[in-house]
CSV table of C-alpha atoms in Angstrom, one decimal:
chain,number,residue,atom,x,y,z
A,229,MET,CA,17.6,20.1,-2.2
A,230,PHE,CA,20.4,19.2,0.3
A,231,ARG,CA,18.5,16.7,2.1
A,232,TYR,CA,16.6,15.5,-1.2
A,233,CYS,CA,20.3,14.7,-2.6
A,234,LEU,CA,22.0,13.5,1.0
A,235,SER,CA,18.8,11.3,1.2
A,236,ALA,CA,19.4,9.8,-1.9
A,237,LEU,CA,22.7,9.1,-1.3
A,238,ALA,CA,22.4,7.2,1.5
A,239,LEU,CA,19.7,5.1,0.5
A,240,LYS,CA,21.8,4.4,-2.8
A,241,ALA,CA,24.8,3.5,-0.2
A,242,PHE,CA,22.5,0.5,1.4
A,243,SER,CA,21.8,-0.6,-1.8
A,244,CYS,CA,25.0,-1.6,-2.8
A,245,SER,CA,24.7,-5.2,-1.7
A,246,ARG,CA,22.6,-8.1,0.4
A,247,PHE,CA,24.7,-7.1,2.9
A,248,THR,CA,23.6,-3.3,3.1
A,249,LYS,CA,20.4,-3.9,2.2
A,250,ARG,CA,19.9,-6.4,5.2
A,251,ILE,CA,21.1,-3.7,7.5
A,252,TYR,CA,19.0,-1.2,6.4
A,253,ARG,CA,16.2,-3.4,6.6
A,254,GLU,CA,16.7,-4.7,10.0
A,255,LEU,CA,17.6,-0.8,11.2
A,256,GLY,CA,14.7,0.1,9.7
A,257,ASN,CA,12.3,-2.5,11.4
A,258,THR,CA,14.1,-1.9,14.6
A,259,LEU,CA,13.7,2.0,14.7
A,260,GLY,CA,10.3,1.9,13.3
A,261,SER,CA,8.5,-0.6,16.0
A,262,LYS,CA,10.1,0.9,18.6
A,263,LYS,CA,7.8,4.0,16.9
A,264,ARG,CA,4.8,1.9,16.3
A,265,ALA,CA,4.4,0.6,19.7
A,266,VAL,CA,4.5,3.5,21.5
A,267,GLY,CA,3.6,6.2,18.9
A,268,GLN,CA,0.4,7.8,18.0
A,269,MET,CA,-1.6,6.1,15.1
A,270,PRO,CA,-1.6,8.3,12.3
A,271,THR,CA,-4.9,10.1,11.3
A,272,TYR,CA,-5.0,8.7,7.5
A,273,TYR,CA,-5.0,5.1,9.4
A,274,LEU,CA,-8.8,6.0,9.8
A,275,ASP,CA,-9.3,7.8,6.5
A,276,ARG,CA,-8.3,4.2,5.5
A,277,ILE,CA,-10.7,2.2,7.3
A,278,ASN,CA,-13.4,4.8,6.5
A,279,ARG,CA,-12.5,4.1,2.7
A,280,MET,CA,-13.0,0.1,2.8
A,281,MET,CA,-16.4,0.8,4.9
A,282,ARG,CA,-17.9,3.1,2.3
A,283,ILE,CA,-16.8,1.1,-0.6
A,284,ALA,CA,-18.2,-1.9,1.2
A,285,LYS,CA,-21.8,0.1,1.2
A,286,THR,CA,-21.6,1.2,-2.1
A,287,TYR,CA,-20.4,-1.7,-3.9
A,288,GLY,CA,-21.4,-4.6,-1.2
A,289,VAL,CA,-17.8,-5.8,-0.9
A,290,PRO,CA,-16.2,-7.1,1.0
A,291,LYS,CA,-19.5,-8.8,2.9
A,292,ASN,CA,-19.3,-11.4,6.0
A,293,GLY,CA,-17.9,-14.6,4.4
A,294,ASP,CA,-16.0,-12.9,1.6
A,295,LYS,CA,-12.4,-14.0,0.7
A,296,MET,CA,-10.2,-11.2,0.5
A,297,ILE,CA,-6.3,-11.2,0.0
A,298,GLU,CA,-3.8,-7.7,0.7
A,299,LEU,CA,-0.8,-7.5,-1.0
A,300,GLY,CA,2.4,-6.4,0.8
A,301,THR,CA,0.8,-6.1,4.2
A,302,GLY,CA,4.1,-5.1,5.5
A,303,TRP,CA,4.2,-4.0,9.4
A,304,LEU,CA,0.4,-3.8,10.3
A,305,HIS,CA,-1.3,-5.6,7.9
A,306,TRP,CA,-4.0,-2.9,8.7
A,307,GLU,CA,-6.2,-2.9,5.2
A,308,ALA,CA,-6.8,-6.4,6.1
A,309,ILE,CA,-7.3,-6.8,9.8
A,310,THR,CA,-9.5,-3.8,9.6
A,311,THR,CA,-12.0,-5.0,7.4
A,312,ARG,CA,-11.9,-8.0,9.7
A,313,LEU,CA,-12.9,-6.0,12.5
A,314,PHE,CA,-16.1,-5.2,10.7
A,315,PHE,CA,-16.7,-8.5,8.4
A,316,ASP,CA,-16.1,-12.1,9.0
A,317,VAL,CA,-14.1,-12.6,5.7
A,318,HIS,CA,-11.3,-15.0,5.6
A,319,GLY,CA,-8.5,-13.5,4.5
A,320,ILE,CA,-4.2,-14.1,2.7
A,321,LEU,CA,-1.6,-12.2,3.7
A,322,PHE,CA,0.5,-11.4,1.3
A,323,ASP,CA,4.3,-10.2,1.1
A,324,VAL,CA,8.0,-10.4,-0.2
A,325,TRP,CA,9.3,-9.8,2.7
A,326,ASP,CA,8.4,-10.7,6.6
A,327,ASN,CA,8.1,-7.1,8.2
A,328,ARG,CA,5.6,-7.7,10.6
A,329,GLN,CA,5.7,-5.6,14.0
A,330,MET,CA,3.2,-7.3,16.4
A,331,ASP,CA,4.0,-4.2,19.2
A,332,GLY,CA,3.0,-2.1,16.6
A,333,LEU,CA,-0.2,-3.6,15.7
A,334,LYS,CA,-1.5,-4.1,19.0
A,335,ASN,CA,-0.4,-0.3,20.3
A,336,TYR,CA,-2.5,1.1,16.4
A,337,ILE,CA,-5.7,-1.4,17.4
A,338,GLY,CA,-6.0,-0.8,20.8
A,339,GLN,CA,-5.9,3.3,20.1
A,340,LEU,CA,-8.5,2.5,16.9
A,341,ASP,CA,-10.9,1.0,19.8
A,342,ASN,CA,-11.1,4.5,20.8
A,343,TYR,CA,-12.3,6.0,16.9
A,344,LEU,CA,-14.7,3.3,16.4
A,345,ASP,CA,-17.7,6.4,17.0
A,346,LYS,CA,-15.8,7.8,13.8
A,347,ILE,CA,-16.1,4.8,11.5
A,348,ASP,CA,-19.2,4.7,9.7
A,349,VAL,CA,-20.4,1.4,10.3
A,350,ASP,CA,-24.1,0.4,12.2
A,351,THR,CA,-24.1,-0.5,16.2
A,352,SER,CA,-23.7,-4.3,15.5
A,353,GLN,CA,-20.5,-3.7,13.5
A,354,ARG,CA,-19.1,-1.2,16.2
A,355,ASN,CA,-19.6,-3.8,19.0
A,356,PHE,CA,-18.0,-6.9,16.7
A,357,ALA,CA,-15.0,-4.7,16.3
A,358,HIS,CA,-14.8,-3.8,19.7
A,359,ASN,CA,-15.2,-7.7,21.0
A,360,LEU,CA,-12.4,-8.7,18.1
A,361,ILE,CA,-10.0,-5.8,19.3
A,362,SER,CA,-9.8,-7.1,23.0
A,363,LYS,CA,-8.9,-10.7,21.8
A,364,ILE,CA,-6.0,-8.8,19.1
A,365,ARG,CA,-4.7,-7.1,21.9
A,366,GLU,CA,-4.7,-10.6,23.9
A,367,ALA,CA,-3.1,-12.4,21.2
A,368,ASN,CA,0.8,-13.8,21.9
A,369,ASP,CA,2.1,-14.3,18.7
A,370,TYR,CA,1.3,-14.4,15.1
A,371,GLN,CA,0.5,-17.8,15.0
A,372,GLY,CA,-2.3,-17.0,17.5
A,373,LEU,CA,-3.5,-14.2,15.7
A,374,TYR,CA,-4.3,-15.7,12.7
A,375,LYS,CA,-5.9,-18.4,14.2
A,376,LEU,CA,-7.8,-16.2,15.7
A,377,LEU,CA,-8.7,-14.0,12.4
A,378,GLY,CA,-9.1,-17.0,10.3
A,379,PHE,CA,-6.0,-15.3,8.2
A,380,GLU,CA,-3.0,-17.0,6.2
A,381,TYR,CA,0.5,-15.2,6.0
A,382,VAL,CA,2.2,-16.2,2.6
A,383,LEU,CA,5.5,-14.9,1.8
A,384,ASP,CA,7.0,-15.3,-1.8
A,385,GLN,CA,10.3,-12.9,-2.1
A,386,LYS,CA,9.9,-13.0,-6.2
A,387,GLY,CA,6.3,-11.7,-5.3
A,388,SER,CA,4.9,-14.0,-8.1
A,389,LEU,CA,1.0,-14.5,-7.4
A,390,ASN,CA,0.7,-17.6,-9.7
A,391,LEU,CA,0.9,-19.9,-6.5
A,392,LEU,CA,-2.4,-18.6,-5.3
A,393,GLU,CA,-5.7,-19.9,-6.2
A,394,LYS,CA,-7.1,-18.4,-9.6
A,395,GLU,CA,-10.7,-17.1,-9.3
A,396,SER,CA,-11.0,-17.3,-5.4
A,397,PHE,CA,-11.1,-14.0,-3.9
A,398,ASP,CA,-13.8,-11.6,-3.8
A,399,LEU,CA,-11.6,-8.4,-2.7
A,400,VAL,CA,-7.8,-7.8,-3.8
A,401,VAL,CA,-6.5,-4.8,-2.0
A,402,SER,CA,-3.5,-2.8,-1.3
A,403,ALA,CA,-2.4,0.6,-0.1
A,404,GLY,CA,1.3,2.1,-1.0
A,405,VAL,CA,2.7,-1.1,-2.8
A,406,LEU,CA,1.8,-1.0,-6.5
A,407,GLU,CA,4.4,1.9,-7.1
A,408,HIS,CA,7.2,-0.2,-5.6
A,409,ILE,CA,7.1,-3.3,-8.1
A,410,SER,CA,8.9,-3.2,-11.2
A,411,ALA,CA,8.4,-1.4,-14.0
A,412,LYS,CA,8.5,-4.1,-16.5
A,413,GLY,CA,6.9,-6.4,-14.4
A,414,ALA,CA,3.8,-3.9,-13.4
A,415,SER,CA,1.3,-4.9,-16.3
A,416,ASP,CA,1.6,-8.6,-15.6
A,417,PHE,CA,1.2,-7.9,-11.9
A,418,VAL,CA,-2.3,-6.1,-12.8
A,419,ASN,CA,-2.7,-9.5,-15.0
A,420,GLY,CA,-2.3,-11.5,-12.1
A,421,ILE,CA,-4.5,-9.3,-9.9
A,422,ALA,CA,-7.2,-10.1,-12.4
A,423,THR,CA,-6.7,-13.5,-12.3
A,424,LEU,CA,-7.2,-14.1,-8.6
A,425,LEU,CA,-10.6,-12.5,-8.7
A,426,LYS,CA,-13.8,-14.4,-9.0
A,427,PRO,CA,-16.1,-13.0,-11.6
A,428,GLY,CA,-17.9,-9.7,-10.1
A,429,GLY,CA,-14.9,-9.4,-7.5
A,430,TYR,CA,-13.5,-6.2,-6.7
A,431,SER,CA,-10.0,-4.6,-6.9
A,432,VAL,CA,-9.2,-1.7,-4.6
A,433,HIS,CA,-5.7,-0.1,-4.4
A,434,SER,CA,-4.2,3.2,-3.3
A,435,ILE,CA,-1.1,4.0,-5.3
A,436,ASN,CA,1.6,6.9,-4.0
A,437,ILE,CA,2.7,7.7,-7.4
A,438,MET,CA,5.0,10.8,-5.7
A,439,ASP,CA,8.8,10.7,-5.5
A,440,HIS,CA,9.2,9.5,-2.0
A,441,LEU,CA,13.0,10.9,-1.3
A,442,TYR,CA,9.9,14.2,-0.4
A,443,GLN,CA,9.3,12.6,2.8
A,444,TYR,CA,13.2,13.5,3.8
A,445,ASP,CA,12.9,16.7,2.0
A,446,SER,CA,9.5,18.8,1.6
A,447,THR,CA,11.2,22.0,-0.1
A,448,VAL,CA,11.2,20.0,-3.1
A,449,SER,CA,7.9,18.9,-5.4
A,450,ARG,CA,6.2,15.7,-4.5
A,451,LYS,CA,6.8,14.5,-8.0
A,452,GLN,CA,10.5,15.8,-8.3
A,453,TYR,CA,11.4,12.8,-10.3
A,454,LEU,CA,9.7,14.1,-13.5
A,455,LYS,CA,12.8,16.2,-13.5
A,456,TYR,CA,15.1,13.1,-14.3
A,457,PRO,CA,15.6,11.6,-17.5
A,458,ASN,CA,16.1,8.1,-16.6
A,459,TRP,CA,19.7,8.1,-17.0
A,460,VAL,CA,19.8,10.5,-14.1
A,461,TRP,CA,17.5,8.8,-12.3
A,462,SER,CA,19.0,5.7,-12.4
A,463,LEU,CA,22.9,7.1,-11.2
A,464,CYS,CA,21.7,9.6,-9.0
A,465,PHE,CA,18.6,9.0,-7.2
A,466,ASP,CA,16.8,5.4,-8.0
A,467,ASN,CA,17.7,2.8,-5.2
A,468,ASP,CA,17.0,-1.0,-4.4
A,469,VAL,CA,15.7,0.1,-1.0
A,470,GLN,CA,12.9,2.3,-1.1
A,471,LYS,CA,12.6,1.8,-4.9
A,472,ILE,CA,9.9,3.4,-6.9
A,473,ASN,CA,8.6,2.6,-10.2
A,474,ARG,CA,7.5,6.6,-11.4
A,475,ILE,CA,4.6,4.9,-13.3
A,476,GLN,CA,2.4,7.3,-13.8
A,477,ARG,CA,-2.0,7.7,-13.1
A,478,SER,CA,-2.7,6.7,-17.1
A,479,ASP,CA,-0.2,4.3,-17.5
A,480,TRP,CA,-2.1,2.5,-14.5
A,481,LEU,CA,-5.6,2.6,-15.9
A,482,GLU,CA,-4.6,1.6,-19.1
A,483,PHE,CA,-3.1,-1.8,-17.2
A,484,PHE,CA,-5.9,-2.6,-15.2
A,485,THR,CA,-8.4,-1.8,-18.7
A,486,ARG,CA,-6.3,-4.2,-20.9
A,487,ALA,CA,-6.2,-6.8,-17.2
A,488,GLY,CA,-9.9,-6.9,-18.3
A,489,LEU,CA,-11.3,-5.4,-14.9
A,490,VAL,CA,-13.7,-2.1,-15.3
A,491,LEU,CA,-12.8,1.1,-13.7
A,492,VAL,CA,-15.8,1.7,-11.0
A,493,GLU,CA,-14.1,4.8,-9.0
A,494,GLU,CA,-11.3,6.9,-9.1
A,495,GLU,CA,-9.5,9.3,-6.4
A,496,VAL,CA,-6.9,11.4,-7.4
A,497,GLU,CA,-4.9,14.1,-5.3
A,498,MET,CA,-2.7,16.8,-7.6
A,499,GLU,CA,0.7,18.4,-6.8
A,500,ASP,CA,1.1,22.0,-8.0
A,501,LEU,CA,4.3,21.6,-10.7
A,502,SER,CA,4.8,25.2,-11.2
A,503,GLY,CA,8.2,26.1,-11.9
A,504,LEU,CA,9.4,22.2,-12.1
A,505,LYS,CA,10.9,21.2,-15.2
A,506,VAL,CA,9.7,18.1,-16.6
A,507,ALA,CA,12.0,15.5,-18.4
A,508,THR,CA,11.6,14.9,-22.2
A,509,LEU,CA,10.2,11.1,-21.5
A,510,TYR,CA,7.1,12.4,-19.3
A,511,GLN,CA,6.1,15.5,-21.9
A,512,LYS,CA,4.0,12.9,-23.6
A,513,TYR,CA,1.8,13.1,-20.4
A,514,GLU,CA,-1.7,15.1,-19.7
A,515,GLU,CA,-1.2,17.8,-17.4
A,516,ASN,CA,-3.9,15.7,-14.7
A,517,ASP,CA,-1.0,12.8,-15.0
A,518,LEU,CA,2.0,14.1,-14.2
A,519,ARG,CA,0.4,16.1,-11.3
A,520,CYS,CA,-1.5,13.2,-9.6
A,521,TRP,CA,0.7,12.1,-6.8
A,522,ASN,CA,-1.9,9.7,-4.7
A,523,LEU,CA,-4.3,7.3,-7.0
A,524,LYS,CA,-7.0,5.5,-5.1
A,525,LEU,CA,-8.5,3.6,-7.9
A,526,VAL,CA,-11.8,0.7,-7.2
A,527,HIS,CA,-12.3,-1.8,-10.5
A,528,ARG,CA,-14.9,-4.7,-11.0
A,529,LYS,CA,-13.8,-7.8,-12.4
A,530,PRO,CA,-17.2,-8.8,-15.3
A,531,ALA,CA,-18.9,-11.3,-14.1
């Protein structure tokens, strides 16, 4: 619990001003970029690819010629670029901050070349991916990379989807993004996702509902934040540089349903909450909501 509180204090300090926030971002990007440029690709990065390939086989999207958008592409544009390795899709890479790390991308993509036999695709797709990986590793800059892939990079610090063409995407995807958007704007953001989709299009998201301070102190619960009423969380633990919205599973399901999207697949990972006293504001939720710390959703927009 000591490291949990110390990490919260440090993140609070970095949230004090625009200047400290910029320092945090530059420091994090510099250290993270160096680590990703030479480090081992995490195994769950491969899991994310296999999930998308399974979705493609199950629902027929993405496929060659489709248009997709990745929300919150972060350091590596991982979902969009790895999808592009196997399908000739057109893509928009949408983000609120420029966190791109070319050296890290090339390192992980280069390692992926050695793991193509672990991805459930046919031989022609595997050969297509191998050839494209070689070209990605030769790209000198992002402009050349996007031209090669047929992608467009779009930045909007407000995170507004209104500037994008409505009903123009076959697939909207994100990984570890939705938990960071404003709680007040979450429902509207999901409505925006639905608006972007073509009729019959798919929405694919992985939402990390856990307390992100857990990554600094694994002795606490992944759902440690359930213990704190809003005023305690806001005063002691919430911050503006690694902000999480504390939205629970059933809330997300309701947002997507209200947006007119139909749930076709749900995967959850659960946390044992034994010994964790839950704050009053969370006691209205069912146990499975509270225990869920990782939520993976696939929705379809009715044709």
